[in-house]
PDB file of N, CA and C in Angstrom:
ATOM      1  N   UNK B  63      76.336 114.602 102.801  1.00 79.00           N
ATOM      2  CA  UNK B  63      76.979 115.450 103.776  1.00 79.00           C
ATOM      3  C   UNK B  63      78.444 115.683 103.447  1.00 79.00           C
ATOM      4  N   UNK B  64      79.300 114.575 103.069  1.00 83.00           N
ATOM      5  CA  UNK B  64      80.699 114.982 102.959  1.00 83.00           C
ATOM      6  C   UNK B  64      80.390 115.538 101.404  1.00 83.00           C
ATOM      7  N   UNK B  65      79.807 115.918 100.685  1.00 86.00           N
ATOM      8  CA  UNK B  65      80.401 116.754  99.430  1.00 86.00           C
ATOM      9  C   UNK B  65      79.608 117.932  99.698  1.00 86.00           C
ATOM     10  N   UNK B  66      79.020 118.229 100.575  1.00 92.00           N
ATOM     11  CA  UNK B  66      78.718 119.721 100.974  1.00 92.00           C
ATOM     12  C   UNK B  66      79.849 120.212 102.124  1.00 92.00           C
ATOM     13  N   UNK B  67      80.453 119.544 102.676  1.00 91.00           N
ATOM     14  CA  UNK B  67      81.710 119.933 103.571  1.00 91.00           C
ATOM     15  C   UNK B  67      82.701 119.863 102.479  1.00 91.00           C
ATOM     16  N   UNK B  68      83.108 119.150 101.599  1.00 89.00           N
ATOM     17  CA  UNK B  68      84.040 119.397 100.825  1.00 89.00           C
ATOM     18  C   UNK B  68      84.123 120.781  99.730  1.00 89.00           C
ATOM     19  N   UNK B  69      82.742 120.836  99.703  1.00 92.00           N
ATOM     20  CA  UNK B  69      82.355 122.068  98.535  1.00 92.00           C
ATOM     21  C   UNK B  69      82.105 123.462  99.404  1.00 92.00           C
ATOM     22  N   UNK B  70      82.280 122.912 100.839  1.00 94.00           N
ATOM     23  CA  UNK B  70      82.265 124.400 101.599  1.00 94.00           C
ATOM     24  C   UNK B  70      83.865 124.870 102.028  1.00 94.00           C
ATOM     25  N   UNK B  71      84.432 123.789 102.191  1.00 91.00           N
ATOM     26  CA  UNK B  71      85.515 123.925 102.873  1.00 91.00           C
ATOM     27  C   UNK B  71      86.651 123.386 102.125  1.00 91.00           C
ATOM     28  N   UNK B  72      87.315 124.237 101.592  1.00 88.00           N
ATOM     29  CA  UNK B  72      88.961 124.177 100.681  1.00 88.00           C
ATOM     30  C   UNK B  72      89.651 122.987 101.113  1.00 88.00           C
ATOM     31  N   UNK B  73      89.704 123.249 102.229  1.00 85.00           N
ATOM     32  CA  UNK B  73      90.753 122.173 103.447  1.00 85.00           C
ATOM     33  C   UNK B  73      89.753 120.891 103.758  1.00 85.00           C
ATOM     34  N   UNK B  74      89.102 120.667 103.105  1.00 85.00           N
ATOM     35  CA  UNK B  74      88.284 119.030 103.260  1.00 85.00           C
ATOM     36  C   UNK B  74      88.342 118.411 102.409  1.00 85.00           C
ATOM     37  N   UNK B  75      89.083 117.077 102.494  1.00 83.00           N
ATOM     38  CA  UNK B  75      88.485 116.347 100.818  1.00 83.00           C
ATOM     39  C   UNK B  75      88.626 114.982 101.867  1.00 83.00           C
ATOM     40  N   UNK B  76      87.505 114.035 100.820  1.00 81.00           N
ATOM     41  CA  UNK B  76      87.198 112.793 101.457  1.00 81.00           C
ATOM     42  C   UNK B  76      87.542 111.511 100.301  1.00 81.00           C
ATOM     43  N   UNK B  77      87.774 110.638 100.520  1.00 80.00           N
ATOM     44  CA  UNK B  77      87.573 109.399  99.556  1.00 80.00           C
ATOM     45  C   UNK B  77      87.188 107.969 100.104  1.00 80.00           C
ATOM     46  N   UNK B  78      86.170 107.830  99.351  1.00 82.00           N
ATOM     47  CA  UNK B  78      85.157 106.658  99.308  1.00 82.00           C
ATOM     48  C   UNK B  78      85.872 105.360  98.511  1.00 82.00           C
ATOM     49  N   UNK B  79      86.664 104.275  99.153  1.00 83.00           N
ATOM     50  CA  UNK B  79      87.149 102.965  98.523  1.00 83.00           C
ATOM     51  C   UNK B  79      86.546 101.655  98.774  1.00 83.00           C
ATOM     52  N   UNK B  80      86.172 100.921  97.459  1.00 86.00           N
ATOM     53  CA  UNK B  80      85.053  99.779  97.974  1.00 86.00           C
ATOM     54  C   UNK B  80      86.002  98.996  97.408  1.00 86.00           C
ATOM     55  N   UNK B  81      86.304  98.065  98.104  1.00 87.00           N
ATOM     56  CA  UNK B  81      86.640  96.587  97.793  1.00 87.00           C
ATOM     57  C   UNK B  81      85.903  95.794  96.852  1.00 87.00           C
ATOM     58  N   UNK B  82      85.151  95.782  97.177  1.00 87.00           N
ATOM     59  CA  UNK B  82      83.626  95.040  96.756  1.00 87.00           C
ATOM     60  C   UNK B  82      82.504  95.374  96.214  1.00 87.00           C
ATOM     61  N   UNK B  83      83.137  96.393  94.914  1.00 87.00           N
ATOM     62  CA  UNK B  83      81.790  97.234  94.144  1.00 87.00           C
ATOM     63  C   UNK B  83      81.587  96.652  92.965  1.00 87.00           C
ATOM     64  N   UNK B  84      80.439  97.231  93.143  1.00 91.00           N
ATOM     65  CA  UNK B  84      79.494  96.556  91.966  1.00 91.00           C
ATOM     66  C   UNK B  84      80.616  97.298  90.398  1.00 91.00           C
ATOM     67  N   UNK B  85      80.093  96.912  89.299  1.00 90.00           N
ATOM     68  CA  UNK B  85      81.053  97.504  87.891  1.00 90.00           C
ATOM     69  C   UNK B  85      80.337  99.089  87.998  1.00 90.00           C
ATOM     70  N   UNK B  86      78.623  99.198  88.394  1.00 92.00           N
ATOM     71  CA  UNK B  86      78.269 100.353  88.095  1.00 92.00           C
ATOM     72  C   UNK B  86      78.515 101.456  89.084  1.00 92.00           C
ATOM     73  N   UNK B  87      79.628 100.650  90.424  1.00 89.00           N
ATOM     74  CA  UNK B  87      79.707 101.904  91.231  1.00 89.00           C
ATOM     75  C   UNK B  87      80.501 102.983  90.586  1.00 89.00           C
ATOM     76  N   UNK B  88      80.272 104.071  90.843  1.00 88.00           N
ATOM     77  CA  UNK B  88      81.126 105.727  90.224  1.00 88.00           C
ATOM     78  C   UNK B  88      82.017 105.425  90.852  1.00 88.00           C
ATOM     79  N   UNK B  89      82.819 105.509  92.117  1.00 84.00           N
ATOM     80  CA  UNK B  89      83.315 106.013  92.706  1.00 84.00           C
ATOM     81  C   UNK B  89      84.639 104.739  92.513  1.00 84.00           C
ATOM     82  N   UNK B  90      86.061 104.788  93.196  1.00 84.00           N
ATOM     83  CA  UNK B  90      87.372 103.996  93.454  1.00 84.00           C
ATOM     84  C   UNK B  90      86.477 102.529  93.748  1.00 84.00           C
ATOM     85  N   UNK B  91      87.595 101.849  93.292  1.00 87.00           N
ATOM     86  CA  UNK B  91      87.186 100.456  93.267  1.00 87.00           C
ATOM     87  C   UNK B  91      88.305  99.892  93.835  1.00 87.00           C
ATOM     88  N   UNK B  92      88.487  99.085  94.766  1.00 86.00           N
ATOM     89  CA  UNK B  92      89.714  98.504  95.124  1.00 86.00           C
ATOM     90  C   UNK B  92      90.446  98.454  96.390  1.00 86.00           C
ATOM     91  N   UNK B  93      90.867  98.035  96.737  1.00 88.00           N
ATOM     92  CA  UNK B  93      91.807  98.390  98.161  1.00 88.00           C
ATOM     93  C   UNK B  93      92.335  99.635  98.698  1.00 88.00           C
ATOM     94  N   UNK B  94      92.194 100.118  99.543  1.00 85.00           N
ATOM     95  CA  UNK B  94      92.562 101.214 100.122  1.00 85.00           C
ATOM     96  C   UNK B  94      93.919 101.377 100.421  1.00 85.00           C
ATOM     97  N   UNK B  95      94.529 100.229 100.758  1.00 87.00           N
ATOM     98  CA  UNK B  95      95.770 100.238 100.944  1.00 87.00           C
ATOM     99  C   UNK B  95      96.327 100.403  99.895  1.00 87.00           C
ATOM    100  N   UNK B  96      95.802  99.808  98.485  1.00 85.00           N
ATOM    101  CA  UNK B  96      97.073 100.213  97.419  1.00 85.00           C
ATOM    102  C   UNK B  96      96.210 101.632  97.086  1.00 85.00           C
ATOM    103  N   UNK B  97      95.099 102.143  97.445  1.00 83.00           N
ATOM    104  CA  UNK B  97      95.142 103.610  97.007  1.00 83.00           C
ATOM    105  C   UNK B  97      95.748 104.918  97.824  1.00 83.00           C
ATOM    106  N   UNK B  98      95.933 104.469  98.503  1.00 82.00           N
ATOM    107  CA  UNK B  98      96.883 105.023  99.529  1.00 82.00           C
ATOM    108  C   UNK B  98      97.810 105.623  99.426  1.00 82.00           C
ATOM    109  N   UNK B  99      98.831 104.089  99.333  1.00 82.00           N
ATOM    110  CA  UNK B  99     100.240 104.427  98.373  1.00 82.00           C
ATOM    111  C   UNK B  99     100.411 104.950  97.549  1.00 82.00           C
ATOM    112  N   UNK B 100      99.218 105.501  96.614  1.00 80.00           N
ATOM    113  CA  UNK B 100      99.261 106.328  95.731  1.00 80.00           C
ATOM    114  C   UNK B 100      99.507 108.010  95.758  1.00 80.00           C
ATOM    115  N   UNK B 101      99.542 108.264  97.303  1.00 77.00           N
ATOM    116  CA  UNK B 101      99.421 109.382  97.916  1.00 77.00           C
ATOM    117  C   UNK B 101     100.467 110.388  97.808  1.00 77.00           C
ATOM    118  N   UNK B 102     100.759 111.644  97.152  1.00 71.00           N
ATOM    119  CA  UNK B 102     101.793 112.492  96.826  1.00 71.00           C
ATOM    120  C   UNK B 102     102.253 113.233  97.995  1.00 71.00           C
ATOM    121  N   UNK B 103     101.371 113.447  98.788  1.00 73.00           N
ATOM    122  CA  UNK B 103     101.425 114.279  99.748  1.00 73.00           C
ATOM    123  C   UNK B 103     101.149 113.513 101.128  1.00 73.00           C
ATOM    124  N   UNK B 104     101.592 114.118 102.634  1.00 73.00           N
ATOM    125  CA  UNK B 104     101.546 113.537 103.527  1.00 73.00           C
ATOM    126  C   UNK B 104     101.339 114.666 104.621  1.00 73.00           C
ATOM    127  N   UNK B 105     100.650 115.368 104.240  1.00 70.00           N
ATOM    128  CA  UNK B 105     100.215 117.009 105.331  1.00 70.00           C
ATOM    129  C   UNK B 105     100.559 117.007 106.613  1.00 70.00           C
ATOM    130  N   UNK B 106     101.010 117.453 107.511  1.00 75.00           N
ATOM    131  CA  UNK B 106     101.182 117.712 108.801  1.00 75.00           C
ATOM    132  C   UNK B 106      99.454 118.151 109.581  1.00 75.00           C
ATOM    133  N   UNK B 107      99.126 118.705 108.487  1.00 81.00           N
ATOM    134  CA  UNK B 107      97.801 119.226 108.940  1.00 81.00           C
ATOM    135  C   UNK B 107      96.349 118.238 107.920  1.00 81.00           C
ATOM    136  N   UNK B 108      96.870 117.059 107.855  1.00 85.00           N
ATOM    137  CA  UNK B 108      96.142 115.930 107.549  1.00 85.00           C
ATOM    138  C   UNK B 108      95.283 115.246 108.873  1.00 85.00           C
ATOM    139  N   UNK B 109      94.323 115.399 108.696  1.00 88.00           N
ATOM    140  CA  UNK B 109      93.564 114.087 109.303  1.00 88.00           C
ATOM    141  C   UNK B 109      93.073 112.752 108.753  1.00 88.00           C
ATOM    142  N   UNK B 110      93.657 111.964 109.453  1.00 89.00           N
ATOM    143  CA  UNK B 110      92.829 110.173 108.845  1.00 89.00           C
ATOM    144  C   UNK B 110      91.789 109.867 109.012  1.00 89.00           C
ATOM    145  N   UNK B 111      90.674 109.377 108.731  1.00 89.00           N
ATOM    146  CA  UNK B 111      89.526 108.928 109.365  1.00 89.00           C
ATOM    147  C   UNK B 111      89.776 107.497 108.799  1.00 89.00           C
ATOM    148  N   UNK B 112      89.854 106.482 109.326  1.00 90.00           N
ATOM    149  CA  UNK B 112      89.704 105.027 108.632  1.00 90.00           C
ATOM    150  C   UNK B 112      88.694 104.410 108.967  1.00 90.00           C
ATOM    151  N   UNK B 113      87.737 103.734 108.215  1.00 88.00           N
ATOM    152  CA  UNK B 113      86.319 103.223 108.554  1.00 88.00           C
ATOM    153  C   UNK B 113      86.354 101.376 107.745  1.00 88.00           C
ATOM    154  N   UNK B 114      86.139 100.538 108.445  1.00 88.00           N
ATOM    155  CA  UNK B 114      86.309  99.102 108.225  1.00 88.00           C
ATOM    156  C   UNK B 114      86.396  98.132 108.806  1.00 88.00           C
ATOM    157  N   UNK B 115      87.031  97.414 108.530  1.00 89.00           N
ATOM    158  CA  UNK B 115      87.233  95.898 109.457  1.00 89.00           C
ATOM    159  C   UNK B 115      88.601  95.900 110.202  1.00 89.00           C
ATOM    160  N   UNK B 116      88.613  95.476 111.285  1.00 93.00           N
ATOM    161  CA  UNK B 116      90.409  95.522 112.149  1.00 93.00           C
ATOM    162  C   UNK B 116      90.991  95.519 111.123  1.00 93.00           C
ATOM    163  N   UNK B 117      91.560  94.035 109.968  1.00 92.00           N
ATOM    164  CA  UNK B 117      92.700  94.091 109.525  1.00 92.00           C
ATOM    165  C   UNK B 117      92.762  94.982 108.280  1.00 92.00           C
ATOM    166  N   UNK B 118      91.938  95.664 107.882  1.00 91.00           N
ATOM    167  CA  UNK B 118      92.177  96.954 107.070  1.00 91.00           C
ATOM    168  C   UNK B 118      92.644  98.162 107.884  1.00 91.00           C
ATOM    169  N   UNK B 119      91.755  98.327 108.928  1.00 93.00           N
ATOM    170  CA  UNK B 119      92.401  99.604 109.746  1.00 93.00           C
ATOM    171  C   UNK B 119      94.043  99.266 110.105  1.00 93.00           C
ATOM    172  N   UNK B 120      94.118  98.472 110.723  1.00 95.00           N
ATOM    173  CA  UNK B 120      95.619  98.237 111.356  1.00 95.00           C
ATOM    174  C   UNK B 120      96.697  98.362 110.183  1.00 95.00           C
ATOM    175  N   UNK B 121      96.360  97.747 108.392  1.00 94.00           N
ATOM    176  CA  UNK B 121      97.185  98.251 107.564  1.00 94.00           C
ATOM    177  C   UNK B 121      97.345  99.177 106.946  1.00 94.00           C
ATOM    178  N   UNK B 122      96.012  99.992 106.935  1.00 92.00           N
ATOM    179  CA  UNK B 122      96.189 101.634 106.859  1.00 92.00           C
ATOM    180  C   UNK B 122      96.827 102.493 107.838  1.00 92.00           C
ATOM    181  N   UNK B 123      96.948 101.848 108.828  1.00 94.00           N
ATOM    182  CA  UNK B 123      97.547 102.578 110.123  1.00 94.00           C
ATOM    183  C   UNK B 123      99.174 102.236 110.254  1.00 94.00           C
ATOM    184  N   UNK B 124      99.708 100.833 109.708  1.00 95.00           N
ATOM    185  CA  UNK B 124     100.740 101.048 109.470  1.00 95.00           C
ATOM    186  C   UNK B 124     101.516 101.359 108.201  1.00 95.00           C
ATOM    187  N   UNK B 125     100.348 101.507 107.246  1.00 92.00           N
ATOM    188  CA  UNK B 125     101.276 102.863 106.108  1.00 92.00           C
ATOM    189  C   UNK B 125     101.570 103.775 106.595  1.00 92.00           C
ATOM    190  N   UNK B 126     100.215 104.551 107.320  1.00 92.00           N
ATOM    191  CA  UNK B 126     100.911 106.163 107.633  1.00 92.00           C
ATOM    192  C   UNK B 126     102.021 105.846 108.518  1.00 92.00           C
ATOM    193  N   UNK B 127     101.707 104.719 109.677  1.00 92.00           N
ATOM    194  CA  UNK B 127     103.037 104.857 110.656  1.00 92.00           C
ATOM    195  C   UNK B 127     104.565 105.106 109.610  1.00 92.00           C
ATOM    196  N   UNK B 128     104.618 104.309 108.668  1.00 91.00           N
ATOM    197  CA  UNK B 128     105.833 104.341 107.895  1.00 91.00           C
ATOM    198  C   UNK B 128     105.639 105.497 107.259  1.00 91.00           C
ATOM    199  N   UNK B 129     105.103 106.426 106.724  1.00 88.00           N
ATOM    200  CA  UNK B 129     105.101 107.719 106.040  1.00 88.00           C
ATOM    201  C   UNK B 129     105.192 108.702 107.053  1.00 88.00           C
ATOM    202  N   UNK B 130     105.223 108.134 108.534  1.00 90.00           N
ATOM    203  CA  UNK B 130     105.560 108.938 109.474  1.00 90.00           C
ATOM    204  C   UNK B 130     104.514 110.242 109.675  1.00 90.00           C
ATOM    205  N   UNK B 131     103.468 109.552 110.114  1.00 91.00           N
ATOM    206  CA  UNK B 131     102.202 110.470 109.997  1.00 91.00           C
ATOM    207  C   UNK B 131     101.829 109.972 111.514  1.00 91.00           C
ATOM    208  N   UNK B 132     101.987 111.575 112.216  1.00 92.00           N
ATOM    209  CA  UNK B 132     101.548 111.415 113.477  1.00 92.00           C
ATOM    210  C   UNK B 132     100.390 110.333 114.145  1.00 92.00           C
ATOM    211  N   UNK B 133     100.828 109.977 115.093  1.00 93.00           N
ATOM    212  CA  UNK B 133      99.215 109.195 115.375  1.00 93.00           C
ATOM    213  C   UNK B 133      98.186 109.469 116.193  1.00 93.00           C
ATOM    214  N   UNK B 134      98.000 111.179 116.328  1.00 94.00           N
ATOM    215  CA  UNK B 134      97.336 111.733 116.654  1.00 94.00           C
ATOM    216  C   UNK B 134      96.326 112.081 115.759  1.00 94.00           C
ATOM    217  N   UNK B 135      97.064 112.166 114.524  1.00 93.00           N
ATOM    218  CA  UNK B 135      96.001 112.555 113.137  1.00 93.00           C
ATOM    219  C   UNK B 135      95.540 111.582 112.911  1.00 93.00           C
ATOM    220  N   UNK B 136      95.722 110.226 112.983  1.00 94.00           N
ATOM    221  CA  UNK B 136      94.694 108.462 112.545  1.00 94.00           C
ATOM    222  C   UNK B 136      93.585 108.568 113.507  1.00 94.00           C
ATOM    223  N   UNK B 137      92.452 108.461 112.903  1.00 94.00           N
ATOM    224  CA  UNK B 137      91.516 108.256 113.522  1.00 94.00           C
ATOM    225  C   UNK B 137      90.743 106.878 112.858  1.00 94.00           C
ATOM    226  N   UNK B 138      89.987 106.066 113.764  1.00 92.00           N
ATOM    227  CA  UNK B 138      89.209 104.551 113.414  1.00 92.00           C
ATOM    228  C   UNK B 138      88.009 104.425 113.732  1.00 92.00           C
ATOM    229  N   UNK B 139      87.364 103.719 112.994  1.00 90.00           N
ATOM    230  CA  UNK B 139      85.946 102.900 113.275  1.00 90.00           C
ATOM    231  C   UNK B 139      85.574 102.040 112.678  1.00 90.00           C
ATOM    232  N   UNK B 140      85.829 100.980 113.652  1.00 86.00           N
ATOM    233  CA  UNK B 140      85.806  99.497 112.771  1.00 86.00           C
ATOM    234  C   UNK B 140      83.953  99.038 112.557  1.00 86.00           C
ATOM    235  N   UNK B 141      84.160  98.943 111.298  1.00 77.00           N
ATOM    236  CA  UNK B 141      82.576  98.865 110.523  1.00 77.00           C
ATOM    237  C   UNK B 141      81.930  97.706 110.703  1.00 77.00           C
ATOM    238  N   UNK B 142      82.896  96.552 110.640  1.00 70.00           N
ATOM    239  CA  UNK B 142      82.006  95.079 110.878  1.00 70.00           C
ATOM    240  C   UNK B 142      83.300  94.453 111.358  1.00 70.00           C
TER     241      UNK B 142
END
């Protein structure tokens, strides 16, 4: 579903970060928080979705707070 919303829609992009992947996963490997920081851009017209455990959400939530990213645009759902 998200790479048919991404491939429909210009203004969508998503990223998938596993802590805990296997060597043969495709996709980012690693902490979200340091992929984060990797971030060039900080959109006004950004939305967050954060999906995880409390103390991952709460430190993704206070990067953007410090990049000064509304907190209307963070959105959560703590996974386990």
């Amino acid at each position: 579903e998200w790479r048919l919303l991404a491939h429909e829609f210009d203004n969508f992009s998503y990223s998938v970060q596993l802590s805990k992947a296997t060597e043969d996963w495709p996709l980012d490997k690693g902490y979200v928080t340091d992929a984060i920081l990797t971030r060039e851009e900080w959109g006004k017209n950004t939305a967050y979705y954060i999906c995880g455990n409390q103390s991952m959400i709460e430190d993704v939530k206070n990067i953007l707070n410090e990049k000064q990213v509304d907190p209307l645009q963070i959105h959560h759902e703590k996974f386990f």
